[in-house]
Amino acid sequence: MKRLPPPLILIAVFLDAVLLVDPRGNFPLDDDWGVGFTTFTLLQTGRVQFTPFASATAYLQFFWGALWAALFGETFTVLRLSILTLSLASTLLTYSMLRRLNVRRELALSAAAALLFHPMFFWASFTSMTHVPFVFLSIVAAWMFVIAAEREGVWLLLAFLACVASFFTRQFAILNALAPLVVALMARGKKLAATYAAALVVFGLLVVSGVLVGSEKELALHKPTMSRLALRAVHYVYFNWQNAALFFAAPLLLVLLSRGRPRLPRPVIVLAGVAFALAAWRMTMQVGMPIPYLNSGNVFTDFGLGPPTLRDVFTLRMPHPFALPWVVKVALMIATTIGGVIALSLTAASLKTDDLFIRYCAVYCLIATLIAAGMSIYFDRYSIDTAWPLLFLLMLLAQRVQITRAATIAASVMLAIAVVLSIGGTAEYLAWNRARWDAYAFVRAHGVTLEQMD
């Protein structure tokens, strides 16, 4: 019996997951209201109008959403479907790119699944947040880098255009110019370096001209401040690698438990181990949040109930009706701290490789960590932007090692857990918001004012 082509397997899995979650509902999630306002205003007036709270200048996403809204209606369901399309495209691109890089079929397939069911990426796929469009165009830009490094010629121009296009998703897209520029300079590729230096100049001009600024008010919240910068930077570096190790646990275990894995640099292990342990101790003992740390966590906190930001659990300090036991949170903190140290050490070790794209992924993750460390606010969803290349790096390393049965079993179990967590948590999140907005419509229809409702 002929095997089903992997792209069709991924499409079938994706459609099943979408049906299980059910993306329907004309209501915003998280920051969707701001994206929806700008997108619908663009469709109605032809102008891009930012809200006072817009930080990401996602011009391409606004036009993409406006196209969908023009065809299928101005609803948040339609906007979600537009992002889900890019999520599927990112998944298929991941598989195709790894296959082009000579990664085995089963490894490339598992990598695509690991991206799709990365808990924060999967959740973001059902919102209008800018992370998925950013990752999609970043993968396209990375693919153009690979081909341009091999062939040069017209591919240098295409690499430049793909890089510049990614700037119009999130400001983090500066990494799509910085990382390849550093790699090109390390490899002494003059034409390749010139291409990305030109892209970096374009990014600077776009910032100076105000195109990539968005809301001054929101941007001010994210600008780094000198107050307690060193302490905050250590914590943000820790959070970034802890989240990367947690959400990409399956490919990380696949490499870690295999024979012939890269040697981890001891200085990095010691330095990161001490710094991360201190950050974990401080969050656990002084702040009282062993995991998920600052900002009260993500939508999967306490079995999918979400972070304590509502009036009952935030203002009135009432406990969640279902909460993870303290000992479980501490155990998860210890495991993810160790995972973060190993992931960072593997990335640092990869700088010495002769593989240009492995080096690209390593440089990208390390520079992204420095950018995240300098920000005044860090959310765990930022690890989507800063650590997506870690998946490619780990799979390219897995291609070089002797994968053991223990590694296969551990990675399969972790991937299965990620699938269940992502689908179950996101479905619960959508269902809860659907019920909340139904309740809102009901009480409004019966004359309850907003003040009374609060």
Short mmCIF file of C-alpha atoms in Angstrom, two decimals:
data_model
loop_
_atom_site.label_atom_id
_atom_site.label_comp_id
_atom_site.label_asym_id
_atom_site.label_seq_id
_atom_site.Cartn_x
_atom_site.Cartn_y
_atom_site.Cartn_z
CA MET A 1 0.00 0.00 0.00
CA LYS A 2 1.39 3.36 -1.05
CA ARG A 3 2.16 5.77 1.77
CA LEU A 4 0.22 9.03 1.97
CA PRO A 5 2.46 11.98 1.00
CA PRO A 6 3.62 13.88 4.14
CA PRO A 7 2.09 17.22 3.04
CA LEU A 8 -1.32 15.53 2.84
CA ILE A 9 -0.77 14.00 6.30
CA LEU A 10 0.03 17.45 7.70
CA ILE A 11 -3.02 18.99 6.02
CA ALA A 12 -5.29 16.24 7.39
CA VAL A 13 -3.88 16.61 10.92
CA PHE A 14 -4.22 20.38 10.70
CA LEU A 15 -7.86 20.23 9.59
CA ASP A 16 -8.72 17.73 12.33
CA ALA A 17 -7.12 19.99 14.95
CA VAL A 18 -9.00 23.05 13.66
CA LEU A 19 -12.31 21.20 13.76
CA LEU A 20 -11.65 20.04 17.32
CA VAL A 21 -10.87 23.56 18.52
CA ASP A 22 -13.65 25.28 16.50
CA PRO A 23 -12.46 28.80 15.55
CA ARG A 24 -15.95 30.25 15.13
CA GLY A 25 -17.02 33.32 17.07
CA ASN A 26 -17.26 36.99 16.14
CA PHE A 27 -15.28 38.26 19.12
CA PRO A 28 -11.66 39.33 19.69
CA LEU A 29 -9.07 37.33 21.63
CA ASP A 30 -6.17 38.95 23.45
CA ASP A 31 -5.02 41.85 21.21
CA ASP A 32 -7.31 40.89 18.31
CA TRP A 33 -9.48 43.95 18.85
CA GLY A 34 -6.64 46.27 17.81
CA VAL A 35 -5.71 44.23 14.74
CA GLY A 36 -9.39 43.93 13.83
CA PHE A 37 -9.93 47.68 14.15
CA THR A 38 -7.00 48.50 11.87
CA THR A 39 -7.91 45.77 9.36
CA PHE A 40 -11.58 46.67 9.10
CA THR A 41 -10.77 50.40 8.98
CA LEU A 42 -8.34 49.71 6.12
CA LEU A 43 -11.09 47.89 4.23
CA GLN A 44 -13.60 50.69 4.80
CA THR A 45 -11.39 53.74 4.27
CA GLY A 46 -8.29 52.53 2.45
CA ARG A 47 -6.07 53.91 5.26
CA VAL A 48 -3.96 52.12 7.86
CA GLN A 49 -5.04 53.58 11.20
CA PHE A 50 -3.32 52.32 14.35
CA THR A 51 -4.90 52.29 17.76
CA PRO A 52 -3.03 53.97 20.66
CA PHE A 53 -2.10 50.46 21.80
CA ALA A 54 -0.66 49.09 18.54
CA SER A 55 3.02 48.21 18.78
CA ALA A 56 3.57 45.76 15.89
CA THR A 57 3.36 47.48 12.51
CA ALA A 58 1.87 44.50 10.69
CA TYR A 59 1.02 46.18 7.40
CA LEU A 60 1.08 42.98 5.36
CA GLN A 61 -1.16 41.25 7.87
CA PHE A 62 -3.63 44.15 7.74
CA PHE A 63 -3.85 43.90 3.95
CA TRP A 64 -4.05 40.10 4.12
CA GLY A 65 -6.90 40.30 6.63
CA ALA A 66 -8.67 43.04 4.65
CA LEU A 67 -8.58 40.80 1.57
CA TRP A 68 -10.22 37.97 3.50
CA ALA A 69 -12.76 40.34 5.06
CA ALA A 70 -13.64 41.74 1.62
CA LEU A 71 -14.29 38.23 0.32
CA PHE A 72 -15.94 36.58 3.33
CA GLY A 73 -17.14 39.35 5.65
CA GLU A 74 -15.84 41.62 8.41
CA THR A 75 -15.78 39.19 11.31
CA PHE A 76 -13.14 37.95 13.71
CA THR A 77 -13.87 34.40 12.57
CA VAL A 78 -12.72 35.37 9.09
CA LEU A 79 -9.58 36.99 10.49
CA ARG A 80 -8.82 33.79 12.43
CA LEU A 81 -9.19 31.74 9.26
CA SER A 82 -6.75 34.06 7.48
CA ILE A 83 -4.14 33.42 10.18
CA LEU A 84 -4.86 29.68 10.24
CA THR A 85 -4.05 29.60 6.53
CA LEU A 86 -0.61 31.08 7.26
CA SER A 87 -0.17 28.59 10.11
CA LEU A 88 -0.74 25.69 7.73
CA ALA A 89 1.59 27.30 5.18
CA SER A 90 4.30 27.64 7.85
CA THR A 91 3.88 23.97 8.75
CA LEU A 92 4.21 22.84 5.13
CA LEU A 93 7.16 25.17 4.54
CA THR A 94 8.94 23.71 7.56
CA TYR A 95 8.61 20.19 6.19
CA SER A 96 9.63 21.20 2.65
CA MET A 97 12.62 23.24 3.78
CA LEU A 98 13.98 20.48 6.02
CA ARG A 99 13.60 17.96 3.21
CA ARG A 100 15.53 20.30 0.92
CA LEU A 101 18.23 20.41 3.60
CA ASN A 102 18.41 16.59 3.36
CA VAL A 103 16.67 15.89 6.65
CA ARG A 104 15.01 12.47 6.69
CA ARG A 105 11.29 12.26 5.95
CA GLU A 106 10.22 11.16 9.42
CA LEU A 107 12.33 13.84 11.12
CA ALA A 108 11.01 16.58 8.83
CA LEU A 109 7.45 15.39 9.45
CA SER A 110 7.89 15.41 13.22
CA ALA A 111 9.49 18.87 13.04
CA ALA A 112 6.50 20.25 11.13
CA ALA A 113 4.20 18.75 13.76
CA ALA A 114 6.35 20.22 16.55
CA LEU A 115 5.92 23.70 15.06
CA LEU A 116 2.20 23.31 14.46
CA PHE A 117 1.60 22.06 18.01
CA HIS A 118 4.04 24.41 19.71
CA PRO A 119 1.50 25.47 22.37
CA MET A 120 1.93 29.22 21.87
CA PHE A 121 2.15 28.99 18.06
CA PHE A 122 -0.96 26.80 17.92
CA TRP A 123 -2.85 29.19 20.20
CA ALA A 124 -1.70 32.22 18.17
CA SER A 125 -2.96 30.48 15.02
CA PHE A 126 -6.51 30.92 16.34
CA THR A 127 -6.06 34.64 17.02
CA SER A 128 -5.23 37.71 14.95
CA MET A 129 -1.93 38.18 16.80
CA THR A 130 1.07 38.96 14.60
CA HIS A 131 3.26 36.01 15.61
CA VAL A 132 2.12 33.50 12.96
CA PRO A 133 2.45 35.90 9.98
CA PHE A 134 5.89 36.84 11.33
CA VAL A 135 7.03 33.21 11.56
CA PHE A 136 5.64 32.46 8.08
CA LEU A 137 7.58 35.28 6.41
CA SER A 138 10.65 34.57 8.55
CA ILE A 139 10.73 30.97 7.29
CA VAL A 140 10.38 32.27 3.73
CA ALA A 141 13.26 34.69 4.36
CA ALA A 142 15.39 31.89 5.85
CA TRP A 143 14.71 29.67 2.84
CA MET A 144 15.76 32.48 0.49
CA PHE A 145 18.96 32.84 2.52
CA VAL A 146 19.78 29.16 2.05
CA ILE A 147 19.28 29.32 -1.73
CA ALA A 148 21.03 32.68 -2.08
CA ALA A 149 24.05 31.35 -0.20
CA GLU A 150 24.27 28.46 -2.65
CA ARG A 151 23.49 30.14 -5.98
CA GLU A 152 23.76 33.92 -5.52
CA GLY A 153 22.63 35.71 -8.72
CA VAL A 154 18.93 36.65 -8.77
CA TRP A 155 18.45 34.76 -5.49
CA LEU A 156 20.29 37.52 -3.67
CA LEU A 157 17.59 39.95 -4.80
CA LEU A 158 14.83 37.53 -3.78
CA ALA A 159 16.49 37.06 -0.39
CA PHE A 160 16.63 40.84 0.04
CA LEU A 161 12.95 41.23 -0.88
CA ALA A 162 11.83 38.41 1.43
CA CYS A 163 13.80 39.93 4.29
CA VAL A 164 12.36 43.42 3.74
CA ALA A 165 8.83 42.00 3.42
CA SER A 166 9.16 40.41 6.85
CA PHE A 167 9.79 43.86 8.36
CA PHE A 168 6.10 44.61 7.84
CA THR A 169 4.96 41.98 10.34
CA ARG A 170 6.80 42.65 13.60
CA GLN A 171 9.81 44.76 14.56
CA PHE A 172 11.49 41.51 15.64
CA ALA A 173 11.99 40.97 11.91
CA ILE A 174 15.23 42.93 12.18
CA LEU A 175 16.59 39.48 13.10
CA ASN A 176 15.95 38.35 9.52
CA ALA A 177 18.60 40.86 8.45
CA LEU A 178 20.96 40.75 11.43
CA ALA A 179 21.37 36.97 11.70
CA PRO A 180 22.23 36.32 8.03
CA LEU A 181 24.50 39.37 7.96
CA VAL A 182 26.53 38.01 10.87
CA VAL A 183 26.67 34.55 9.28
CA ALA A 184 27.69 35.97 5.92
CA LEU A 185 30.48 37.97 7.55
CA MET A 186 31.66 34.87 9.43
CA ALA A 187 31.72 32.92 6.15
CA ARG A 188 33.30 35.87 4.29
CA GLY A 189 30.51 35.92 1.72
CA LYS A 190 30.83 39.47 0.40
CA LYS A 191 27.76 39.50 -1.87
CA LEU A 192 25.62 37.79 0.75
CA ALA A 193 26.79 40.22 3.43
CA ALA A 194 26.11 43.21 1.17
CA THR A 195 22.58 41.95 0.55
CA TYR A 196 21.67 41.84 4.23
CA ALA A 197 23.56 45.01 5.06
CA ALA A 198 21.32 46.73 2.51
CA ALA A 199 18.26 45.15 4.13
CA LEU A 200 19.42 46.41 7.53
CA VAL A 201 19.77 49.92 6.10
CA VAL A 202 16.20 49.70 4.79
CA PHE A 203 15.01 48.66 8.25
CA GLY A 204 16.76 51.67 9.78
CA LEU A 205 15.23 54.03 7.25
CA LEU A 206 11.76 52.59 7.90
CA VAL A 207 12.20 53.16 11.63
CA VAL A 208 13.56 56.70 11.26
CA SER A 209 10.74 57.61 8.87
CA GLY A 210 8.19 56.38 11.42
CA VAL A 211 6.80 53.58 9.25
CA LEU A 212 7.84 50.87 11.72
CA VAL A 213 6.99 52.82 14.86
CA GLY A 214 3.22 52.40 15.25
CA SER A 215 1.87 53.78 18.53
CA GLU A 216 4.37 55.95 20.39
CA LYS A 217 2.51 55.22 23.64
CA GLU A 218 2.73 51.46 23.26
CA LEU A 219 6.31 51.57 21.99
CA ALA A 220 7.33 53.47 25.10
CA LEU A 221 6.13 50.55 27.23
CA HIS A 222 8.49 48.18 25.43
CA LYS A 223 11.55 50.42 25.34
CA PRO A 224 14.34 49.29 27.66
CA THR A 225 14.89 51.28 30.83
CA MET A 226 18.08 51.47 32.88
CA SER A 227 16.26 50.78 36.14
CA ARG A 228 17.23 47.28 37.31
CA LEU A 229 18.27 46.45 33.73
CA ALA A 230 20.85 43.80 34.71
CA LEU A 231 18.45 41.87 36.95
CA ARG A 232 15.64 42.08 34.41
CA ALA A 233 17.95 41.01 31.58
CA VAL A 234 19.00 37.84 33.44
CA HIS A 235 15.37 36.96 34.05
CA TYR A 236 14.32 37.61 30.45
CA VAL A 237 17.20 35.53 29.06
CA TYR A 238 16.13 32.78 31.43
CA PHE A 239 12.44 33.06 30.48
CA ASN A 240 13.28 32.99 26.78
CA TRP A 241 15.32 29.78 26.94
CA GLN A 242 13.04 28.20 29.50
CA ASN A 243 10.06 28.74 27.19
CA ALA A 244 12.02 27.57 24.15
CA ALA A 245 13.00 24.34 25.93
CA LEU A 246 9.48 23.81 27.26
CA PHE A 247 7.64 24.34 23.98
CA PHE A 248 10.23 22.48 21.84
CA ALA A 249 10.77 19.70 24.39
CA ALA A 250 10.18 16.92 21.84
CA PRO A 251 13.00 17.81 19.38
CA LEU A 252 15.28 18.79 22.28
CA LEU A 253 14.91 15.36 23.89
CA LEU A 254 15.43 13.70 20.51
CA VAL A 255 18.90 15.22 20.27
CA LEU A 256 19.77 15.05 23.96
CA LEU A 257 19.06 11.32 24.37
CA SER A 258 20.78 10.23 21.14
CA ARG A 259 24.33 9.00 20.63
CA GLY A 260 26.95 11.26 19.10
CA ARG A 261 25.25 14.50 20.15
CA PRO A 262 27.38 17.67 20.07
CA ARG A 263 29.57 18.33 23.08
CA LEU A 264 28.17 21.08 25.25
CA PRO A 265 30.58 23.93 26.08
CA ARG A 266 31.29 23.82 29.81
CA PRO A 267 31.68 27.60 30.29
CA VAL A 268 28.20 28.15 28.85
CA ILE A 269 26.70 25.37 30.98
CA VAL A 270 28.25 26.76 34.17
CA LEU A 271 27.40 30.40 33.46
CA ALA A 272 23.85 29.70 32.29
CA GLY A 273 23.30 27.14 35.03
CA VAL A 274 24.23 29.54 37.81
CA ALA A 275 22.32 32.50 36.33
CA PHE A 276 19.21 30.44 35.53
CA ALA A 277 19.23 28.76 38.96
CA LEU A 278 19.37 32.16 40.66
CA ALA A 279 16.52 33.46 38.50
CA ALA A 280 14.42 30.36 39.24
CA TRP A 281 15.14 30.65 42.98
CA ARG A 282 14.22 34.33 43.06
CA MET A 283 10.94 33.79 41.21
CA THR A 284 10.04 30.84 43.43
CA MET A 285 11.06 32.18 46.84
CA GLN A 286 10.68 35.96 46.52
CA VAL A 287 7.95 36.45 43.92
CA GLY A 288 6.11 33.24 44.81
CA MET A 289 5.55 32.08 41.23
CA PRO A 290 7.66 28.99 40.40
CA ILE A 291 6.02 28.75 36.99
CA PRO A 292 4.81 30.44 34.79
CA TYR A 293 6.57 33.37 36.40
CA LEU A 294 6.05 37.02 35.46
CA ASN A 295 2.88 38.38 33.86
CA SER A 296 0.92 35.59 35.49
CA GLY A 297 1.46 33.09 32.70
CA ASN A 298 -0.26 32.30 29.42
CA VAL A 299 -3.61 30.94 28.30
CA PHE A 300 -2.68 27.44 29.50
CA THR A 301 -2.20 28.43 33.13
CA ASP A 302 -3.93 26.03 35.54
CA PHE A 303 -5.37 23.54 33.05
CA GLY A 304 -6.25 26.10 30.40
CA LEU A 305 -8.10 28.58 32.61
CA GLY A 306 -5.69 31.29 31.58
CA PRO A 307 -3.74 33.91 33.52
CA PRO A 308 -5.39 35.51 36.57
CA THR A 309 -6.30 38.79 34.87
CA LEU A 310 -10.07 38.90 35.51
CA ARG A 311 -11.70 40.73 38.39
CA ASP A 312 -12.29 37.68 40.60
CA VAL A 313 -8.76 36.26 40.52
CA PHE A 314 -6.85 39.49 39.90
CA THR A 315 -8.59 42.29 41.83
CA LEU A 316 -10.32 40.17 44.48
CA ARG A 317 -7.41 37.67 44.73
CA MET A 318 -9.72 34.67 44.55
CA PRO A 319 -8.05 31.35 43.63
CA HIS A 320 -8.61 29.58 40.35
CA PRO A 321 -11.18 26.79 40.79
CA PHE A 322 -8.64 24.32 39.34
CA ALA A 323 -4.95 24.89 39.99
CA LEU A 324 -1.76 22.94 39.54
CA PRO A 325 -0.29 21.82 42.89
CA TRP A 326 2.74 23.80 44.08
CA VAL A 327 4.98 20.74 43.97
CA VAL A 328 4.10 20.17 40.29
CA LYS A 329 4.93 23.77 39.45
CA VAL A 330 8.28 23.50 41.22
CA ALA A 331 9.08 20.22 39.44
CA LEU A 332 8.20 21.82 36.10
CA MET A 333 10.38 24.80 36.97
CA ILE A 334 13.37 22.53 37.69
CA ALA A 335 12.88 20.52 34.50
CA THR A 336 12.50 23.58 32.27
CA THR A 337 15.48 25.29 33.88
CA ILE A 338 17.68 22.30 33.04
CA GLY A 339 16.17 22.23 29.55
CA GLY A 340 16.87 25.93 29.08
CA VAL A 341 20.54 25.51 30.03
CA ILE A 342 20.94 22.59 27.60
CA ALA A 343 19.12 24.37 24.75
CA LEU A 344 21.30 27.46 25.17
CA SER A 345 24.46 25.34 25.36
CA LEU A 346 23.54 23.39 22.21
CA THR A 347 22.90 26.63 20.39
CA ALA A 348 26.22 28.12 21.47
CA ALA A 349 28.05 24.93 20.42
CA SER A 350 26.44 25.16 16.98
CA LEU A 351 28.31 28.38 16.21
CA LYS A 352 31.36 26.26 15.39
CA THR A 353 29.59 24.05 12.85
CA ASP A 354 30.46 24.02 9.18
CA ASP A 355 26.77 24.02 8.23
CA LEU A 356 25.79 27.54 7.22
CA PHE A 357 22.12 27.22 8.10
CA ILE A 358 22.75 25.64 11.51
CA ARG A 359 24.97 28.63 12.22
CA TYR A 360 22.18 30.92 10.93
CA CYS A 361 19.71 29.39 13.41
CA ALA A 362 22.18 29.63 16.30
CA VAL A 363 23.07 33.26 15.60
CA TYR A 364 19.40 34.17 15.21
CA CYS A 365 18.42 32.66 18.59
CA LEU A 366 21.35 34.23 20.42
CA ILE A 367 20.83 37.72 19.01
CA ALA A 368 17.09 37.41 19.63
CA THR A 369 17.81 36.59 23.26
CA LEU A 370 19.86 39.76 23.63
CA ILE A 371 17.05 41.84 22.12
CA ALA A 372 14.49 40.23 24.44
CA ALA A 373 16.79 40.84 27.42
CA GLY A 374 16.84 44.56 26.73
CA MET A 375 13.07 44.96 26.56
CA SER A 376 11.06 46.40 29.42
CA ILE A 377 8.29 43.78 29.05
CA TYR A 378 8.61 40.10 28.16
CA PHE A 379 5.71 37.73 27.50
CA ASP A 380 6.18 34.01 26.96
CA ARG A 381 4.62 34.28 23.52
CA TYR A 382 7.68 36.28 22.45
CA SER A 383 9.55 32.97 22.44
CA ILE A 384 7.71 32.25 19.18
CA ASP A 385 9.53 35.17 17.58
CA THR A 386 12.91 34.62 19.21
CA ALA A 387 13.25 30.82 19.16
CA TRP A 388 11.42 29.40 16.13
CA PRO A 389 14.82 28.64 14.42
CA LEU A 390 15.69 26.38 17.38
CA LEU A 391 13.38 23.78 15.85
CA PHE A 392 15.36 23.76 12.58
CA LEU A 393 18.66 23.72 14.47
CA LEU A 394 17.62 20.73 16.58
CA MET A 395 16.35 18.77 13.58
CA LEU A 396 19.51 19.40 11.60
CA LEU A 397 21.50 18.17 14.61
CA ALA A 398 19.21 15.13 14.91
CA GLN A 399 20.07 14.29 11.31
CA ARG A 400 23.73 14.01 12.35
CA VAL A 401 23.36 11.87 15.49
CA GLN A 402 22.46 8.23 16.08
CA ILE A 403 18.90 8.36 17.35
CA THR A 404 18.24 5.83 20.09
CA ARG A 405 14.98 4.11 20.91
CA ALA A 406 14.82 5.99 24.22
CA ALA A 407 15.14 9.28 22.34
CA THR A 408 12.37 8.31 19.93
CA ILE A 409 10.02 7.28 22.73
CA ALA A 410 10.71 10.38 24.85
CA ALA A 411 10.28 12.72 21.88
CA SER A 412 7.08 10.97 20.80
CA VAL A 413 5.60 11.21 24.29
CA MET A 414 6.45 14.90 24.58
CA LEU A 415 5.01 15.62 21.14
CA ALA A 416 1.83 13.79 22.08
CA ILE A 417 1.58 15.85 25.27
CA ALA A 418 2.06 19.04 23.25
CA VAL A 419 -0.70 17.97 20.84
CA VAL A 420 -3.16 17.28 23.66
CA LEU A 421 -2.21 20.44 25.56
CA SER A 422 -2.40 22.66 22.49
CA ILE A 423 -5.71 21.35 21.17
CA GLY A 424 -7.34 20.99 24.60
CA GLY A 425 -6.11 24.31 25.98
CA THR A 426 -6.96 26.30 22.86
CA ALA A 427 -10.39 24.66 22.53
CA GLU A 428 -11.12 25.52 26.18
CA TYR A 429 -9.88 29.07 25.65
CA LEU A 430 -12.16 29.57 22.63
CA ALA A 431 -15.12 27.92 24.36
CA TRP A 432 -14.71 30.06 27.48
CA ASN A 433 -14.53 33.27 25.44
CA ARG A 434 -17.49 32.18 23.34
CA ALA A 435 -19.54 31.72 26.53
CA ARG A 436 -18.29 35.02 27.95
CA TRP A 437 -19.33 36.99 24.87
CA ASP A 438 -22.70 35.24 24.76
CA ALA A 439 -23.22 36.28 28.38
CA TYR A 440 -22.15 39.82 27.56
CA ALA A 441 -24.66 40.02 24.69
CA PHE A 442 -27.39 38.60 26.91
CA VAL A 443 -27.00 41.08 29.76
CA ARG A 444 -26.59 44.01 27.36
CA ALA A 445 -29.81 42.99 25.62
CA HIS A 446 -31.55 43.15 29.02
CA GLY A 447 -30.43 46.71 29.71
CA VAL A 448 -27.43 46.10 31.98
CA THR A 449 -24.94 48.95 31.70
CA LEU A 450 -21.19 48.50 31.40
CA GLU A 451 -20.72 50.04 34.88
CA GLN A 452 -23.20 47.63 36.39
CA MET A 453 -21.58 44.72 34.61
CA ASP A 454 -18.14 45.60 36.01
#
